[in-house]
Short mmCIF file of C-alpha atoms in Angstrom, two decimals:
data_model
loop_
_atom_site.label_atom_id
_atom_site.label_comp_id
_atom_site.label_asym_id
_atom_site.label_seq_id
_atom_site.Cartn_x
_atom_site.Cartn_y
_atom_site.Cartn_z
CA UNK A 1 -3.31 23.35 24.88
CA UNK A 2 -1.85 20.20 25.70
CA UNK A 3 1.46 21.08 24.34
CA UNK A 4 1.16 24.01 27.43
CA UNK A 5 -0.14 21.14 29.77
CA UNK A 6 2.79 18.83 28.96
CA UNK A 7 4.62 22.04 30.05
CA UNK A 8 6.84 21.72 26.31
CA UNK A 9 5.30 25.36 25.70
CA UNK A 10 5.52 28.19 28.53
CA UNK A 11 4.30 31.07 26.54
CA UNK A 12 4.48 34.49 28.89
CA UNK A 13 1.29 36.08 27.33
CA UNK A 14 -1.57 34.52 25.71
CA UNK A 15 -3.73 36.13 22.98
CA UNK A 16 -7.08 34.10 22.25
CA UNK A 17 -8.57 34.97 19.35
CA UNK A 18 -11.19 32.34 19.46
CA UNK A 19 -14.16 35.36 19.62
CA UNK A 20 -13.27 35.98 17.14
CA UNK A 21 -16.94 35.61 15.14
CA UNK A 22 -15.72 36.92 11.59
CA UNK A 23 -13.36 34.22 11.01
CA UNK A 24 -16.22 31.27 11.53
CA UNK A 25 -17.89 30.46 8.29
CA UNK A 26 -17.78 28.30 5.60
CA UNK A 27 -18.88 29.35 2.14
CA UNK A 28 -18.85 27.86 -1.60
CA UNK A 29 -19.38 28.55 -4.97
CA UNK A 30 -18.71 27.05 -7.97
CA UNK A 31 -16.01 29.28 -9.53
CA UNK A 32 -13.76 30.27 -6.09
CA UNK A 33 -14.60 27.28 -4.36
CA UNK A 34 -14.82 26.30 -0.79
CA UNK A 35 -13.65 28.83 1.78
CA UNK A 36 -13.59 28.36 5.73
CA UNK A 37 -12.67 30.72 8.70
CA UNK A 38 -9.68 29.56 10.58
CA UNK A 39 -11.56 29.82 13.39
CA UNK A 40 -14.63 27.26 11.95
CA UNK A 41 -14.80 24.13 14.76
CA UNK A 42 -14.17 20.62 13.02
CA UNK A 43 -17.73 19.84 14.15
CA UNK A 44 -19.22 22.14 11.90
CA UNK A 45 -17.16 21.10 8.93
CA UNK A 46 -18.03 17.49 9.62
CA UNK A 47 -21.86 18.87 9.47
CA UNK A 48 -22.14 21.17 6.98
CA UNK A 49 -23.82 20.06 3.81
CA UNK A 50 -22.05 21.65 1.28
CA UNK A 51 -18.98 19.97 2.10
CA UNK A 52 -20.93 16.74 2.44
CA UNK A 53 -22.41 17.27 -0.84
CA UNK A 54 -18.94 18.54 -2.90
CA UNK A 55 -15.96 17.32 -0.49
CA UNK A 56 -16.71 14.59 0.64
CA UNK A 57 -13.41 12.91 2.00
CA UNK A 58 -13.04 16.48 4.02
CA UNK A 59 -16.07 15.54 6.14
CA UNK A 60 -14.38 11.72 6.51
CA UNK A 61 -11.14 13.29 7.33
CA UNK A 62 -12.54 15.97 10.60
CA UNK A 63 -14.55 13.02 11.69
CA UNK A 64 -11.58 10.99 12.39
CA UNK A 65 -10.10 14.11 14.53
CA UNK A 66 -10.11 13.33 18.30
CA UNK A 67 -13.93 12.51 19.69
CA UNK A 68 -17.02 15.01 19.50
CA UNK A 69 -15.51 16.82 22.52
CA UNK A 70 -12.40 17.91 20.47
CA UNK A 71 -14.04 18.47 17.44
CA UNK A 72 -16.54 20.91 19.47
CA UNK A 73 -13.65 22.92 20.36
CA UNK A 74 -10.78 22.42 17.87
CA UNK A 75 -10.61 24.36 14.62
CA UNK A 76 -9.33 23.85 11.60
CA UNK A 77 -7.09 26.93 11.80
CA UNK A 78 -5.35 26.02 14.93
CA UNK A 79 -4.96 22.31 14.16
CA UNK A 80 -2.47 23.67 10.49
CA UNK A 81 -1.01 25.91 12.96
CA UNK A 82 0.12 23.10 15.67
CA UNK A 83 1.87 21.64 12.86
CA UNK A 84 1.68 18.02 14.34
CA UNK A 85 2.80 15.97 11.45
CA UNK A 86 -0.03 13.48 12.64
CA UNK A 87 -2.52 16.05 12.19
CA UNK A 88 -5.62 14.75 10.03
CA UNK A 89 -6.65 17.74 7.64
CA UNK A 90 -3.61 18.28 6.39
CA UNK A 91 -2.98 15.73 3.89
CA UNK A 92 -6.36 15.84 2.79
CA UNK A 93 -6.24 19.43 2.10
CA UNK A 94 -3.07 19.40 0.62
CA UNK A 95 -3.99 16.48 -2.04
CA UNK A 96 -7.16 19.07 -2.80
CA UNK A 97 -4.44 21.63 -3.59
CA UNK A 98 -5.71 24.00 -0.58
CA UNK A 99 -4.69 27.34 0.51
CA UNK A 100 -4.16 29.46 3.27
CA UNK A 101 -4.15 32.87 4.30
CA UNK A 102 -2.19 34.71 6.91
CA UNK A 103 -2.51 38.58 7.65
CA UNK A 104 -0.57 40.93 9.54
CA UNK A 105 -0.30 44.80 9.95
CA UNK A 106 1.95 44.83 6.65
CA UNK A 107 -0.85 43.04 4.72
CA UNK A 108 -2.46 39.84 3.50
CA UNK A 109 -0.55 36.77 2.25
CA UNK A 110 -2.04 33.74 0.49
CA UNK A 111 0.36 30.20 0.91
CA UNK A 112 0.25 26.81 -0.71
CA UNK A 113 -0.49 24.82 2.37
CA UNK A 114 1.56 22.15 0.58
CA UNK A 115 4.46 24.94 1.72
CA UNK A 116 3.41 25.79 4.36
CA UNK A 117 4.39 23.34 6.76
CA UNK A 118 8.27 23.68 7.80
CA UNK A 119 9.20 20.82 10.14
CA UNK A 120 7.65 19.34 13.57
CA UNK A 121 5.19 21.88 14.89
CA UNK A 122 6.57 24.95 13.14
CA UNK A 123 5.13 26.31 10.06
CA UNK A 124 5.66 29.16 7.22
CA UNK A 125 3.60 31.73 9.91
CA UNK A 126 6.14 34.54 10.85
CA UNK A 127 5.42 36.14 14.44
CA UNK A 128 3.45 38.42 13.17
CA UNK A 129 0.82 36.37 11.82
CA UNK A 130 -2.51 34.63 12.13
CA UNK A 131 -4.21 32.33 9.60
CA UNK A 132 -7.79 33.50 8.59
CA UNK A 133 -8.98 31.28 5.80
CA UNK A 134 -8.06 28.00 4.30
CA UNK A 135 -9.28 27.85 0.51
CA UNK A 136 -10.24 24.77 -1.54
CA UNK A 137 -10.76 25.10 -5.17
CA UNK A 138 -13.55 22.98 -6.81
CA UNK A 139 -12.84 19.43 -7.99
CA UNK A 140 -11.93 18.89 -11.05
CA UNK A 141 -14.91 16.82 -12.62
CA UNK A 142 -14.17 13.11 -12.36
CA UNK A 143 -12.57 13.63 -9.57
CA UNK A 144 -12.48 11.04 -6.79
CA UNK A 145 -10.74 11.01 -3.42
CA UNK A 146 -10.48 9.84 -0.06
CA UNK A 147 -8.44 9.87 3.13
CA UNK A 148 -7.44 6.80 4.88
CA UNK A 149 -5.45 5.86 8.48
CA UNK A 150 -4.13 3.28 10.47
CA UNK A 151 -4.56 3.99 14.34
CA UNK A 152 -3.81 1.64 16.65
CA UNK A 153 -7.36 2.07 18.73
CA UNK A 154 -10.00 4.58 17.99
CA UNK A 155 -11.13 7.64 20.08
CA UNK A 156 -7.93 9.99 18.99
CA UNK A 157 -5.58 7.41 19.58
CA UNK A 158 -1.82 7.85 18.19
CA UNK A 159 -1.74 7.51 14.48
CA UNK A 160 0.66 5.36 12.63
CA UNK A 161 0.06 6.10 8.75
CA UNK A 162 -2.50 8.70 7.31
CA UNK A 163 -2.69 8.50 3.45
CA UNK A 164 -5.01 10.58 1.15
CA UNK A 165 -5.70 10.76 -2.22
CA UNK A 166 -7.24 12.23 -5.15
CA UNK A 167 -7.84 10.98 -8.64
CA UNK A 168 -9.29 12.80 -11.68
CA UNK A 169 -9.65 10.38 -14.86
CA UNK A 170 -9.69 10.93 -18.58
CA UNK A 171 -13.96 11.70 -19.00
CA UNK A 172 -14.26 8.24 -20.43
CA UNK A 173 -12.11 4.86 -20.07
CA UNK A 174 -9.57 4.20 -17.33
CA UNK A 175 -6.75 6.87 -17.83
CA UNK A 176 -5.88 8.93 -14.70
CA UNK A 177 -5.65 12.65 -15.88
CA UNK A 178 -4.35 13.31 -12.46
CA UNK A 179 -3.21 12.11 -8.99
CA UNK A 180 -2.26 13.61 -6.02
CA UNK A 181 -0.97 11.56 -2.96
CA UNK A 182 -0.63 12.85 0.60
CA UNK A 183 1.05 10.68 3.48
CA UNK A 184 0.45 11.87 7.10
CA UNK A 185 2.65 10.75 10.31
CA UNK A 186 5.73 9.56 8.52
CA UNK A 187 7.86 12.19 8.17
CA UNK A 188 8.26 15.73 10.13
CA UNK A 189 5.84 16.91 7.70
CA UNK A 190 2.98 15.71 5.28
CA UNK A 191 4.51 14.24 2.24
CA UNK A 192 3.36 14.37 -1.12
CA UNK A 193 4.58 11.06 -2.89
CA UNK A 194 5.09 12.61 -6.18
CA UNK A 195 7.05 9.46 -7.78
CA UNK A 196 3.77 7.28 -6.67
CA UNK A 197 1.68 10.34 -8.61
CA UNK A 198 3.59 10.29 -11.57
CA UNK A 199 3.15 6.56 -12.01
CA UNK A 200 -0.29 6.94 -12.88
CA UNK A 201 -0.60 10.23 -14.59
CA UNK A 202 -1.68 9.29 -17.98
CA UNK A 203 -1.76 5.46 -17.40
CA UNK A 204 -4.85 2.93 -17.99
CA UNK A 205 -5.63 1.76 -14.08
CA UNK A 206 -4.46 -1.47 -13.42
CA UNK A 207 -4.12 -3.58 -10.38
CA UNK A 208 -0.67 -4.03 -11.02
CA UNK A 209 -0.21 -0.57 -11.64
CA UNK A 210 -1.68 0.17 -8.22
CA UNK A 211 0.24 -2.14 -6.30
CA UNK A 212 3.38 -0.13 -7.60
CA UNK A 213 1.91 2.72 -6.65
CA UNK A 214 1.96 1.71 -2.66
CA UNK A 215 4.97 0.18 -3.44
CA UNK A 216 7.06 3.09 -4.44
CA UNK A 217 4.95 5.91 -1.85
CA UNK A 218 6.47 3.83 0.39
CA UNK A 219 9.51 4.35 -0.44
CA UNK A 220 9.08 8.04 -1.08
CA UNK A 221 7.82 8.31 2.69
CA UNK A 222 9.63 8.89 5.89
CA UNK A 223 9.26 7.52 8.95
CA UNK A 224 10.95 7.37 12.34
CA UNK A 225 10.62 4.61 14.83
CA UNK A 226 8.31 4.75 17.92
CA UNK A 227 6.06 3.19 20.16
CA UNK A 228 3.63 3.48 17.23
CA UNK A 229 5.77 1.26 15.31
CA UNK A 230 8.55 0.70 13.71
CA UNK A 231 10.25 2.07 10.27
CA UNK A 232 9.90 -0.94 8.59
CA UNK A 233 6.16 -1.54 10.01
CA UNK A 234 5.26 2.19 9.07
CA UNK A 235 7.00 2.07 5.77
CA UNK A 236 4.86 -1.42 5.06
CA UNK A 237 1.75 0.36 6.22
CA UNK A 238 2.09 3.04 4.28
CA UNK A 239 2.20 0.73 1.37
CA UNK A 240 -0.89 -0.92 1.82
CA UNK A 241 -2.60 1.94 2.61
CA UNK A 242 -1.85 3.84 -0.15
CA UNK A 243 -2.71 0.99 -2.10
CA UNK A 244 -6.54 0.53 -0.45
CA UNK A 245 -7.22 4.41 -0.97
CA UNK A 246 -6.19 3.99 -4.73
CA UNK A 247 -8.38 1.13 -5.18
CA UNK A 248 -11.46 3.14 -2.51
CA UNK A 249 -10.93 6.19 -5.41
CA UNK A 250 -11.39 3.86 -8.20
CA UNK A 251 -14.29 1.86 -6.47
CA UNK A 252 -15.86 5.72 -6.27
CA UNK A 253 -14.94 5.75 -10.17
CA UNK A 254 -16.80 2.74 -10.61
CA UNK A 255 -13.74 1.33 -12.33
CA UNK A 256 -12.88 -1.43 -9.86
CA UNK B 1 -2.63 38.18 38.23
CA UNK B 2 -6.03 37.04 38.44
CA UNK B 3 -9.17 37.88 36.29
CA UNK B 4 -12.42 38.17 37.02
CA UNK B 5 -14.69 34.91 35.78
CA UNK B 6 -18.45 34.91 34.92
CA UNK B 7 -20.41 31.40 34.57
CA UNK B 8 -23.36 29.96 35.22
CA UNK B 9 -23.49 26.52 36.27
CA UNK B 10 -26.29 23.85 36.33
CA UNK B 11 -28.54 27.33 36.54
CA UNK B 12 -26.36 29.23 38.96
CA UNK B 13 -24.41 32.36 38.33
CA UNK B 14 -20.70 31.93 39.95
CA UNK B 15 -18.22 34.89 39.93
CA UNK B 16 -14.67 34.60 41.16
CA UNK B 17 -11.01 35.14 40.74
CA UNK B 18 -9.16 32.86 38.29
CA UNK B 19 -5.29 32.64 37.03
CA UNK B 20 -5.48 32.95 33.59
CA UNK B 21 -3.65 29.68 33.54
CA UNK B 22 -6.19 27.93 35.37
CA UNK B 23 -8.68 25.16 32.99
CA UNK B 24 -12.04 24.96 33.30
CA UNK B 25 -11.70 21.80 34.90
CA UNK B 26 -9.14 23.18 37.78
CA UNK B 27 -11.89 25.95 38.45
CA UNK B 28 -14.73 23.73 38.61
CA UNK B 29 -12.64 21.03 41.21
CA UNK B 30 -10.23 23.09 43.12
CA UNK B 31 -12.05 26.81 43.07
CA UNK B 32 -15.99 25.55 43.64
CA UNK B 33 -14.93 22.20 45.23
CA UNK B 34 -17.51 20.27 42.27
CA UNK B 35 -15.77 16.69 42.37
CA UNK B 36 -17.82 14.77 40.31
CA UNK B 37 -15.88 16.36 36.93
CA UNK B 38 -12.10 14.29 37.28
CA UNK B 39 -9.22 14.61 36.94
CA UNK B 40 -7.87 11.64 34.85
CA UNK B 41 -4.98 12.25 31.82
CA UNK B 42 -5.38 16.04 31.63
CA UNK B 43 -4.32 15.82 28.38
CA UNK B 44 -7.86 15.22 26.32
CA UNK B 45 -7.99 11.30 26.00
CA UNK B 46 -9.80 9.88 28.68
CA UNK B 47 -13.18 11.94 28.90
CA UNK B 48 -13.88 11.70 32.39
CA UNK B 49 -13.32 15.51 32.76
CA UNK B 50 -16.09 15.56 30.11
CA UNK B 51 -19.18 18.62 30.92
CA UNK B 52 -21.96 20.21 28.58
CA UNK B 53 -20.63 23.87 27.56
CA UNK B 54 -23.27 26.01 25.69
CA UNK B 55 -25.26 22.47 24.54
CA UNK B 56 -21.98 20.66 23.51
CA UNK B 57 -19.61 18.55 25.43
CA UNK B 58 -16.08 18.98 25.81
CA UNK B 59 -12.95 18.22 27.94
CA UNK B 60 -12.48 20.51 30.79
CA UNK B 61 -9.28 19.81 31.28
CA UNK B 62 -8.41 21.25 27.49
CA UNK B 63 -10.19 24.34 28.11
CA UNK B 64 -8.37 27.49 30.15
CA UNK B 65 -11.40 28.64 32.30
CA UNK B 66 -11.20 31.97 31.11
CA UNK B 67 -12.32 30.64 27.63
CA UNK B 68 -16.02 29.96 29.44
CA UNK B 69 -16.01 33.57 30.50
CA UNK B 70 -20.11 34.62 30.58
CA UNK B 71 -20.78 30.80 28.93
CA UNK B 72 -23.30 27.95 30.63
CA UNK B 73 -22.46 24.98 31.99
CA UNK B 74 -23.67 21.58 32.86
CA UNK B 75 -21.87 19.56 34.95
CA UNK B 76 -22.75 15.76 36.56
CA UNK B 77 -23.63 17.48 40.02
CA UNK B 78 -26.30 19.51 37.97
CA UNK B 79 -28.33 16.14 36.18
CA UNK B 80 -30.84 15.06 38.93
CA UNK B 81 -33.56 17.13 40.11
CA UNK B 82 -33.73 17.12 44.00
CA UNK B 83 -33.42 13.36 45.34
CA UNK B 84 -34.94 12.26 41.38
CA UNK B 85 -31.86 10.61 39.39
CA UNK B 86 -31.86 11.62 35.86
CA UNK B 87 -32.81 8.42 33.60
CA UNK B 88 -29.13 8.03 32.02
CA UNK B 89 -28.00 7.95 35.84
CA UNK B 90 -30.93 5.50 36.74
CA UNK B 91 -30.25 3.03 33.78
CA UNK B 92 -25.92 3.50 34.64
CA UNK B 93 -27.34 1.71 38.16
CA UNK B 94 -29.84 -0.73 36.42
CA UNK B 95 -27.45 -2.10 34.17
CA UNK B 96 -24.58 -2.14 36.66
CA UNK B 97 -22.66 0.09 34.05
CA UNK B 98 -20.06 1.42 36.93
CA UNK B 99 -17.41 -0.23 38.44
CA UNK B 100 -14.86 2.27 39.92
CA UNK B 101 -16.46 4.84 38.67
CA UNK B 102 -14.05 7.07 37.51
CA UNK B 103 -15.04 7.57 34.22
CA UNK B 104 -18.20 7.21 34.96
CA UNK B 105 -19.19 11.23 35.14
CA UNK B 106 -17.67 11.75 31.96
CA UNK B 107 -19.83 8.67 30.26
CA UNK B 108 -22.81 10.17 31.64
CA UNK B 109 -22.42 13.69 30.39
CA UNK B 110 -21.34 12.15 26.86
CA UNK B 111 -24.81 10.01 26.77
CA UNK B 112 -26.82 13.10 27.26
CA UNK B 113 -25.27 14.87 24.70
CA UNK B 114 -25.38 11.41 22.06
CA UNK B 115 -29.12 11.28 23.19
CA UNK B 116 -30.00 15.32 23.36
CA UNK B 117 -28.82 15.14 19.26
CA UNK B 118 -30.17 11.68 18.52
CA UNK B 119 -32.53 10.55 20.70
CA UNK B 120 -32.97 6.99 19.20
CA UNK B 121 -28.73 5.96 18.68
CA UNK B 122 -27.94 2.72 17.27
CA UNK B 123 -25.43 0.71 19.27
CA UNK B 124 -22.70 1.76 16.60
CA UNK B 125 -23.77 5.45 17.42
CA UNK B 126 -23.06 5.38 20.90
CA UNK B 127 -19.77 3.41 20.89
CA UNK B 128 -18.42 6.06 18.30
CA UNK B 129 -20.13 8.81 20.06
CA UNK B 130 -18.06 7.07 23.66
CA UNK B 131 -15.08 6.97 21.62
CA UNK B 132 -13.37 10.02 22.88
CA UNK B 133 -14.29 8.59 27.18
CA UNK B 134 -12.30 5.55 28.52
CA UNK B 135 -13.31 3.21 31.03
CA UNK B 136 -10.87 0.53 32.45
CA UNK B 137 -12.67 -1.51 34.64
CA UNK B 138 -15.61 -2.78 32.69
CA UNK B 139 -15.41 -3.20 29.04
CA UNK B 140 -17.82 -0.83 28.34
CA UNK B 141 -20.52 -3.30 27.43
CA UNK B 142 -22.47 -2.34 30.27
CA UNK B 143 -22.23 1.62 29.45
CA UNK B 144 -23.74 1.17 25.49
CA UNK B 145 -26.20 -1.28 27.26
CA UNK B 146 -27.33 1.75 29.89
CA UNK B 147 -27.33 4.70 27.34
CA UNK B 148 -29.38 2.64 24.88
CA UNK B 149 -31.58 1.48 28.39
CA UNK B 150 -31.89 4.96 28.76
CA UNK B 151 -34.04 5.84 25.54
CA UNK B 152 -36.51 3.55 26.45
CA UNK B 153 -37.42 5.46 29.64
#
């Protein structure tokens, strides 16, 4: 909608499919997991209680979208679909391994939302296509995330590093089983920082360990220079971001 | 080509002729000539388009009007009863929470909605819940002070 107002998108027809009523719903159970209509409004994600109760950093992510007005209107479908690499539920959903899926006349197709971004507002979605569900498997137990960003005012305002991230440890000690980082608003896309991941896959949790962990995510990220902030500025952001939601997962792990 | 439109407003059934491309907000300013919802970034940051659709608020300038086809709508022009003020729009006066007044529609229509859900809001409450309206004259101290004035009526 704003992208039409700005007058950067001049469409000749538009479809709404926002009556859609079928493709509003959340539901969860243990063994598929969460599941929620594209067409769902952030404001109900941000109030249901199962997601409060199970997925917790989703309900921290929506509430950081826009102000209540937005979040009243937007959904979670159509915010994947802008593709706006400063979008909020993307990196959080993508470091819960989420899904999507898209139908059209020749059929259903389910998509690694980790793939399914392409570049700057364009996505995997051929013409033919609408999103209908977004899929979240159940955490791992032990599992501990959270999503963190760096606006420059509140209220919606232009983003300059999103980071989430998800840790599952070894059932007792400090080992991390697994890790999964997501950076938002540095690159044309979300980026998983895989090389930050790998550093502590199997490693005892240290705080040297997890200041080489924002270290090299920000290395593995990247940004472009704007009024948000410079490369360098973003790329030391990211860094200490990264760094503070590592050490937030750990504080949920009771380790730190 | 223009479609037909169905909405009722503070109580009243309207029906008229809209461009699809029209918003919400163009129909309710330009089309029924109700000025108190305006115009400010038309682009879903400043909140001063804000009105009450179906219970919630949102930005009329982000909604196409045809989107509100057959829906309910309050607007600022529809708060006070007769010559009575509503209380939010009593305490905005007491606590001399307008300056230009711009924005200050849009903060109204917000505070009912933050008090309507929560009728007791912490301070913290209603700055986050006045995150997504912007006022530039008067450092919104004055606002939080009214909407929190305004439970105690």
């Amino acid at each position: 909608m704003v992208l039409l107002k700005q007058g950067l998108f001049s469409p000749q027809y538009l479809i709404s499919i926002k009556d859609i009523a079928s493709l509003d719903y959340i539901t969860h159970n243990q063994k598929e997991g969460l599941k929620i209509g594209a067409l769902t409004t952030h404001r109900k994600i941000e109030k249901s209680s199962i997601i409060k109760e199970k997925f917790g950093p989703l309900v921290k992510t929506v509430n950081g979208i826009g102000s209540i007005h937005i979040r009243n209107v937007g959904t979670i479908g159509g915010n994947l679909c802008h593709s706006d690499p400063s979008g909020d539920p993307a990196p959080t959903l993508i470091a819960m391994n989420a899904k999507v899926k898209a139908i059209s006349l020749e059929g259903e197709r389910t998509i690694l939302l980790e793939e399914f971004f392409k570049d700057y507002y364009e996505t995997e979605l051929k013409e033919d296509e609408i999103l209908t569900e977004i899929q979240i498997p159940s955490l791992p137990p032990n599992s501990f995330g959270t999503y963190t960003k760096y606006n420059l005012r509140g209220g919606g305002s232009n983003v300059v590093v999103k980071v989430a991230a998800f840790i599952t440890m070894e059932s007792e000690g400090k080992v991390c089983k697994d890790a999964r980082i997501v950076l938002g608003a540095v690159g044309a896309t979300p980026i998983r920082a895989k090389r930050a991941e790998d550093l502590l896959k199997g490693q005892e949790i240290s705080l040297d360990l997890v200041l080489k962990v924002g270290k090299v995510a920000s290395e593995e990220c990247d940004p472009v220079s704007d009024v948000n902030g410079s490369e360098g500025y973003k790329r030391e952001m990211v860094r200490v971001y990264t760094k503070n939601a590592i050490m937030e997962c750990l504080k949920r792990a009771e380790i730190a | 080509m223009k479609k037909e439109l169905k909405l009722t407003i503070n109580g009243r059934p309207y029906q008229i002729s809209v461009e699809p491309w029209m918003t919400l907000q163009d129909v309710l300013r330009d089309e029924l000539k109700m000025k108190g919802t305006k115009k400010g970034c038309e682009t879903g940051k400043c909140g001063s388009c804000t009105v009450i659709l179906e219970g919630m608020v949102i930005k009329s300038c982000l909604m196409l009007a045809l989107q509100a086809n057959g829906k309910s709508i309050l607007t600022i022009e529809g708060l006070s009863e007769e010559d009575k003020l509503h209380p939010l729009q009593q305490s905005f006066i007491d606590h001399g929470a307008a300056q230009c007044g711009f924005c200050t529609g849009g903060m109204i229509m917000t505070g009912k909605d933050l008090l309507d859900e929560n009728p007791n809001p912490t301070e913290d409450e209603v700055r986050e819940g006045l995150s997504g309206n912007l006022c530039r004259c008067t450092g919104y101290a004055g606002i939080v002070e009214a909407i929190l004035g305004a439970t105690k009526r």
